[in-house]
Amino acid sequence: MEFYCSQEDLLTAISVTQRGISSKTTIPILSGIMLKLTNENLFLKSTDLEITIEYKIPVNSITEGEVILPAKILTDIVRKMPKEDIHFCMTEDKNVKIKSSKIEIDLTGENTEEFPSFPKLPDSNILELPELRLKNMLKQTAFAVSSEESRPVLTGVLFEIKGSSLNLIATDGHRLAYKVAVLEKEPSEPLKVVIPKKAITELQRILIDDEEKYINIYVKDSIVFFVFDNVIFSSRIIEGKFPPYQQIIPNDNNTKIKVNTKDLQTSIERAELLSREGTRSLVKFKVSDILYLTSNTPNLGSLSEQLPVDKEGEDLEIAFNAKLITDCLKNIDVPEVYLEFSGSFSPCLIKPVIGEDYLHLILPIRTA
Amino acid sequence: MEFYCSQEDLLTAISVTQRGISSKTTIPILSGIMLKLTNENLFLKSTDLEITIEYKIPVNSITEGEVILPAKILTDIVRKMPKEDIHFCMTEDKNVKIKSSKIEIDLTGENTEEFPSFPKLPDSNILELPELRLKNMLKQTAFAVSSEESRPVLTGVLFEIKGSSLNLIATDGHRLAYKVAVLEKEPSEPLKVVIPKKAITELQRILIDDEEKYINIYVKDSIVFFVFDNVIFSSRIIEGKFPPYQQIIPNDNNTKIKVNTKDLQTSIERAELLSREGTRSLVKFKVSDILYLTSNTPNLGSLSEQLPVDKEGEDLEIAFNAKLITDCLKNIDVPEVYLEFSGSFSPCLIKPVIGEDYLHLILPIRTA
């Protein structure tokens, strides 16, 4: 294997690919990136056996071949190389020489025979949408995923096609995030898959903020593929039946307030500082023509504050885990939100005032 | 105690003062900030029994008084208050109400009787110099302090007056940093004190980048005081005799090179990636008309590279702990440095090409 490639291109490729490697892997070969040079293209591959990443860059190819190199040191080295062409050359015993004008580095490579085989991309995609759109959808839902392994299906984000919309849903049993995107092109087949949080997190890091570039989604044999830029990103799907979330989203409300998003977030962050009642972080709402927030930590102190709101419907008292509300608000980027209540023991709905495509549901905490 | 004060002024005061608190303290009262209102001024005080910080701000004073409040929660609360006037009011049972227009917070305070008394500032200072100058002097020396408690005197920075100069010296036995400032005003008395690393670190964080503002240094009864802006910062002095560092700084050299500071730093950082020989991080220098750097980590790989230099004197081979060199170079902000060598087993001197006020000495590592 021998090729020339610019330092910048190679660094981008390696930085993306190394996201597929688990720092906790106990299988030595999986802490490496596989490089394969064929047909004038360099393919970089990584996997933690749950997600796989494949990155393709065109290079100035001299001789084809393949090798596995340790990911961490390879990333560090290429990051610190000068911004000039890099000459990459492998000897027969899988040792690799990485050269630029004044630098020569030798790295010990490994045989590729034991590297896992990668799932094959299906022939046709199910849907496509702009990268930036998907990135925003993930941002508004992924945080609501459960971190408890007892119900695996809740540890991922549900991707679901309804008509010509893609819905993303995540819930941990205490809250639920729901985001809709109307697709420009009707999807080619139905879809209902739950994608693990880890895959979502890595995908968010790799996706770029580009409304012009499209990402294609494919599904086959319990594997989902995201194809974009030079990347094929795949993940296993979580098996199991996602709970029937539509039933718990209330259609009516008895109380509805409109409030400034940032002001509410700041107020709750402040209330959270003095909200430790035992193990719970409790903020109480008294909804009237003004919103009163109170919190209390025994032996430390207490807080009360007022927030101007537009209210429709009945007065109400209700209490929440402060963090669940701030998690939601910090992912909403419109200036005002609605909060809708049906009673002190019923879930609260949070919706942006502009846009019909997002809603968030939070269960209250019963206080004595 | 009752007063009004702007949120911004109070936040600055608290942010500086809380630096005097150790997060590891086992004495509850020392995790608090003492507030004392007297003569229209609010004094904030903190201590970990080694350093003390006192901060003074003028406030709109209503009633004098004093109280201790928990530092962490007080900092968090004031940071999150809106940028408006804060009304601060204490009840007789040491509970404190912190109010702004729409927010009311109650905090449980403590009696001040058991708070340690603070050392008294001596009548006259020893020297003064610009804050920014001192900040830069600390930056170029503090990192060379020893982290081993076996020789306490090496765990601090030596402040020493020689003629009309202030010298700062730090060494850990493997390297030595030496920085000189010529003072505008002759110091009033001699000085030779070692100031603990912890005090230096906190001082660096509090000092601002201002060449116009002066800091005054006082010493009395094994306590050093730094007085600047609204702050009195004091620290105990480390007892013991600092080693006679002048003897180990070589006056001659057999080899001298001039090299680009950033290029040398980047090269050594690169070499460091492949420099693990056993527990040592070893980079080898071959000094000739070109500087050749090599490093090697068994079973992983090796590096060799060339760096253009201006050389005077003999060729030489020598090896160093890479980190000691990069620690020094990243605190030098002139574009070129001299490296001076007397032999493979003698210390190397690093000096900025411009400016006579700094030198750094590094012991080589003997290789087989």
Coordinates of N, CA, C and O in Angstrom, one line a residue, chain A residues 70 73 76-77 80-82 101-109 266 269-270 273-274 299-308, chain B residues 70 73 76-77 80-82 101-109 266 269-270 273-274 299-308:
Chain A
P70 N -3.1 1.6 15.0 CA -3.7 2.0 16.3 C -4.3 3.4 16.1 O -3.6 4.4 15.7
I73 N -3.0 6.8 18.4 CA -1.7 7.4 18.0 C -1.7 7.9 16.6 O -1.1 8.9 16.3
D76 N -3.4 11.3 16.7 CA -2.5 12.3 17.3 C -1.4 12.7 16.3 O -1.0 13.9 16.2
I77 N -0.8 11.7 15.7 CA 0.3 12.0 14.7 C -0.2 12.8 13.6 O 0.4 13.8 13.3
K80 N -0.8 16.4 14.3 CA 0.4 17.2 14.6 C 1.3 17.3 13.4 O 2.4 17.9 13.5
M81 N 1.0 16.7 12.3 CA 1.8 16.8 11.1 C 1.6 18.2 10.4 O 0.5 18.8 10.6
P82 N 2.6 18.7 9.7 CA 2.4 20.0 9.1 C 1.4 19.9 7.9 O 1.2 18.8 7.4
S101 N 7.9 16.3 4.3 CA 9.2 16.8 3.8 C 10.3 16.6 4.9 O 11.4 16.1 4.5
K102 N 10.1 16.9 6.1 CA 11.2 16.8 7.1 C 11.0 15.8 8.2 O 11.7 15.7 9.2
I103 N 9.9 15.0 8.1 CA 9.5 14.1 9.2 C 9.3 12.7 8.6 O 8.8 12.5 7.5
E104 N 9.8 11.7 9.4 CA 9.6 10.3 9.0 C 9.2 9.5 10.2 O 9.9 9.5 11.3
I105 N 8.0 8.9 10.1 CA 7.4 8.2 11.3 C 7.2 6.7 10.9 O 6.7 6.4 9.8
D106 N 7.6 5.8 11.7 CA 7.3 4.4 11.5 C 6.3 3.9 12.5 O 6.4 4.2 13.7
L107 N 5.3 3.2 12.0 CA 4.2 2.7 12.9 C 4.1 1.2 12.6 O 4.1 0.8 11.5
T108 N 3.9 0.4 13.7 CA 3.7 -1.0 13.6 C 2.2 -1.3 13.2 O 1.3 -0.9 14.0
G109 N 1.9 -1.9 12.1 CA 0.6 -2.2 11.7 C 0.2 -3.6 12.0 O 1.0 -4.4 12.4
T266 N -33.7 30.5 32.9 CA -32.9 31.1 33.9 C -33.5 31.0 35.3 O -32.8 30.7 36.3
E269 N -33.2 27.5 36.5 CA -31.8 27.2 36.9 C -31.5 27.7 38.3 O -30.8 27.1 39.1
R270 N -32.0 28.9 38.5 CA -31.8 29.6 39.8 C -32.5 28.8 40.9 O -32.0 28.5 42.0
L273 N -30.9 25.6 42.2 CA -29.8 25.7 43.2 C -30.2 25.4 44.6 O -29.5 25.0 45.5
L274 N -31.5 25.7 44.9 CA -32.0 25.5 46.3 C -33.2 24.6 46.2 O -34.2 24.8 46.9
N299 N -32.1 23.5 55.8 CA -30.8 23.9 56.4 C -29.9 24.7 55.5 O -28.9 25.1 55.9
L300 N -30.3 25.0 54.3 CA -29.5 25.8 53.4 C -30.2 27.1 53.0 O -29.7 28.2 53.3
G301 N -31.5 26.9 52.5 CA -32.2 28.1 52.1 C -33.3 27.9 51.2 O -33.7 26.7 50.9
S302 N -34.0 28.9 50.8 CA -35.1 28.8 49.9 C -35.2 29.9 48.9 O -34.5 30.9 49.1
L303 N -36.0 29.7 47.9 CA -36.1 30.8 46.8 C -37.6 30.9 46.4 O -38.3 30.0 46.4
S304 N -38.0 32.2 46.1 CA -39.3 32.4 45.5 C -39.1 33.5 44.5 O -38.4 34.4 44.7
E305 N -39.7 33.3 43.3 CA -39.7 34.3 42.3 C -40.9 34.4 41.4 O -41.7 33.4 41.4
Q306 N -41.0 35.5 40.7 CA -42.2 35.7 39.9 C -41.8 35.9 38.5 O -40.8 36.5 38.2
L307 N -42.6 35.4 37.6 CA -42.3 35.5 36.2 C -43.6 35.9 35.4 O -44.6 35.4 35.6
P308 N -43.5 37.0 34.6 CA -44.7 37.4 33.9 C -45.1 36.4 32.8 O -44.2 35.8 32.1
Chain B
P70 N -22.4 30.1 53.0 CA -21.7 29.0 52.3 C -21.3 29.5 50.9 O -22.1 30.1 50.1
I73 N -22.8 27.9 47.2 CA -24.2 28.3 46.8 C -24.3 29.8 46.6 O -25.0 30.3 45.7
D76 N -22.9 30.6 43.2 CA -23.9 30.2 42.1 C -25.1 31.1 42.1 O -25.6 31.4 41.0
I77 N -25.6 31.5 43.2 CA -26.8 32.3 43.3 C -26.5 33.7 42.7 O -27.2 34.2 41.8
K80 N -26.2 33.8 39.0 CA -27.4 33.6 38.2 C -28.5 34.7 38.5 O -29.6 34.7 38.0
M81 N -28.1 35.7 39.3 CA -29.1 36.8 39.6 C -29.1 37.7 38.3 O -28.1 37.9 37.7
P82 N -30.2 38.4 38.1 CA -30.2 39.4 37.0 C -29.3 40.5 37.2 O -28.9 40.8 38.4
S101 N -35.6 42.6 42.0 CA -37.0 43.0 41.8 C -38.0 41.9 41.9 O -39.1 42.0 42.5
K102 N -37.7 40.7 41.3 CA -38.7 39.7 41.2 C -38.3 38.4 41.9 O -38.9 37.4 41.8
I103 N -37.1 38.5 42.6 CA -36.6 37.2 43.2 C -36.3 37.5 44.7 O -35.9 38.6 45.1
E104 N -36.6 36.5 45.5 CA -36.3 36.6 46.9 C -35.7 35.2 47.4 O -36.3 34.2 47.2
I105 N -34.5 35.3 47.9 CA -33.8 34.1 48.3 C -33.5 34.2 49.8 O -33.0 35.3 50.3
D106 N -33.7 33.1 50.6 CA -33.3 33.1 52.0 C -32.1 32.1 52.1 O -32.2 31.0 51.6
L107 N -31.1 32.5 52.8 CA -29.9 31.7 53.0 C -29.6 31.6 54.5 O -29.7 32.6 55.2
T108 N -29.3 30.4 55.0 CA -29.0 30.2 56.4 C -27.5 30.7 56.6 O -26.6 30.1 56.0
G109 N -27.3 31.7 57.4 CA -25.9 32.1 57.7 C -25.4 31.5 59.0 O -26.1 30.9 59.8
T266 N 6.5 22.3 18.3 CA 5.6 21.3 17.6 C 6.4 20.1 17.3 O 5.9 19.0 17.5
E269 N 6.6 18.0 20.5 CA 5.3 17.5 20.8 C 5.0 16.2 20.0 O 4.4 15.2 20.4
R270 N 5.4 16.3 18.7 CA 5.3 15.2 17.8 C 6.1 14.0 18.3 O 5.7 12.9 18.4
L273 N 4.9 11.9 21.1 CA 3.9 10.9 20.9 C 4.5 9.5 20.8 O 3.8 8.5 21.1
L274 N 5.7 9.4 20.4 CA 6.4 8.1 20.2 C 7.6 8.0 21.1 O 8.7 7.5 20.6
N299 N 7.4 -1.6 20.0 CA 6.2 -2.3 19.5 C 5.1 -1.3 19.0 O 4.1 -1.7 18.6
L300 N 5.4 0.0 19.0 CA 4.4 0.9 18.5 C 5.0 1.7 17.3 O 4.4 1.7 16.2
G301 N 6.2 2.3 17.4 CA 6.7 3.0 16.3 C 7.8 3.9 16.7 O 8.3 4.0 17.9
S302 N 8.3 4.7 15.7 CA 9.4 5.6 16.0 C 9.3 6.8 15.1 O 8.5 6.8 14.1
L303 N 10.0 7.9 15.4 CA 10.0 9.1 14.7 C 11.4 9.7 14.5 O 12.2 9.6 15.4
S304 N 11.6 10.3 13.3 CA 12.8 11.1 13.2 C 12.5 12.3 12.4 O 11.7 12.2 11.4
E305 N 13.0 13.4 12.8 CA 12.7 14.6 12.0 C 13.9 15.6 12.0 O 14.7 15.5 12.9
Q306 N 13.9 16.6 11.1 CA 14.9 17.5 11.0 C 14.4 18.9 11.2 O 13.3 19.2 10.7
L307 N 15.2 19.8 11.8 CA 14.7 21.1 12.1 C 15.9 22.1 11.7 O 17.0 21.8 12.2
P308 N 15.7 23.1 10.9 CA 16.8 24.0 10.6 C 17.2 24.8 11.8 O 16.3 25.3 12.5

